[in-house]
Amino acid sequence: MLFFLISCLSVFLLSKSLSLKPLAPWASEMRLLSLWFWKELFSFHVSWLRKSKLSDGLFEIPARMSLKKSTSLQVENVEETEKMCVLDLPELALECILGRLPPSGLRNMAGVCISLRDRCRSDHLWERHMKEKWGRVIGRAAHREWQWHIASRKDLGVLNRTKQKGFVRSLSSFWPLPWIRSKLDNSNKPRSSLPVDSVMSWYLALESGKFWFPAQVYNREHGHVGFMLSCYDAELSYDSRTDTFQARYPPHGRRTVVIEDGVQWDRLRAPPVDTRPHDLHVSDCLHDLHPGDHIEIQWRRNKEFPYGWWYGVVGHLESCDGNENHCHCYYSDIVILEFNQYAPGSRWRQAAISRKDHREEGNEADGFYGGIRKIYCEEEISTWKRLWPTEVLE
């Protein structure tokens, strides 16, 4: 500060001394040059003092103004840098958010970054979606089919990698060795593709319709009169455009594979028992059958046909009047099965089976009756009643 005052005082005295005496013309020019020099020197001192710590008192107002500007800029920068990312959320909050996303939302979030990709592909997130959409039509047979599909995909992948390595090694005889090594290293690097054995992969395979899975169809072939109140095994493929299925029934007799389009969700179910279409189901409920019980029984036209499951109820013997107080049908070795969708007098109306040693029974004219399962679930019973034909069958 002292240096600044001395400089200002020297400029003032010099200007006064020059103004007291007349000067020659050349001296007037020197005076102007001297004034310009001291003006530039003064400007230099001002700029130097602004940068030094001594300018705190003299330039208090500009300094405060610049401080306010810098503070506001810093606040804006802090606001920009402190924008919260979804990954900054607590673990439980992030899991709750991802758990509420639909499958399409999880797929979109998986493409954001590596961390979200791994989270959004977690099996526990997709298991809920699998159960909600596919749980009613996916059974143990479909699980086995998917496991076989996974094994075949893995075996095919190993075979392709082996062939690729063998081809690359064959090039080593006439191609540069470093290039060959780089190709081998790249083939061994793990990829970020979706694991084939993940629940998400299974869900997407079902959704795309590329994976055919086994299930059962009520009233096959668009409710053909010959299949009313029955349920047959088929392979199904989902069509996401129409939200329906394509059913492929196995060939039987002289008939080739039968294809049915537009099968609705309410006509499908997962197989209730793990019995293949051509195998006889082992009946474990024969000693628990009472008149009025709801049952399903295997039936096929002849030995070449697969079994279908047909709905019926346990009836009374001819010797019983149907009075519950006097009924002894439960103690008989013969069980009467009734199929009330058929008209009285129809050969399909009733069937009698042995309670003790029931096996496949029947003939080529009336067909063959196989294993029996008792229906305990009210939801299954209501499904059969909903499918009841509008007219009595002959």
Coordinates of C-alpha atoms in Angstrom, one line a residue, residues 5-18 34-35 37-39 41-42:
L5 CA 0.8 5.9 -2.4
I6 CA 4.4 7.0 -3.2
S7 CA 3.8 6.3 -6.9
C8 CA 0.6 8.4 -6.9
L9 CA 2.3 11.3 -5.0
S10 CA 5.2 11.3 -7.5
V11 CA 2.8 11.5 -10.4
F12 CA 1.0 14.4 -8.7
L13 CA 4.1 16.5 -7.9
L14 CA 5.6 15.9 -11.4
S15 CA 2.4 17.1 -13.0
K16 CA 2.4 20.3 -10.8
S17 CA 6.0 21.1 -11.5
L18 CA 5.5 20.8 -15.2
S34 CA 5.6 11.0 -19.3
L35 CA 2.0 11.2 -18.4
F37 CA 4.1 6.3 -18.9
W38 CA 2.9 7.0 -15.3
K39 CA -0.7 6.2 -16.3
L41 CA 2.5 2.3 -14.4
F42 CA -0.5 3.1 -12.3

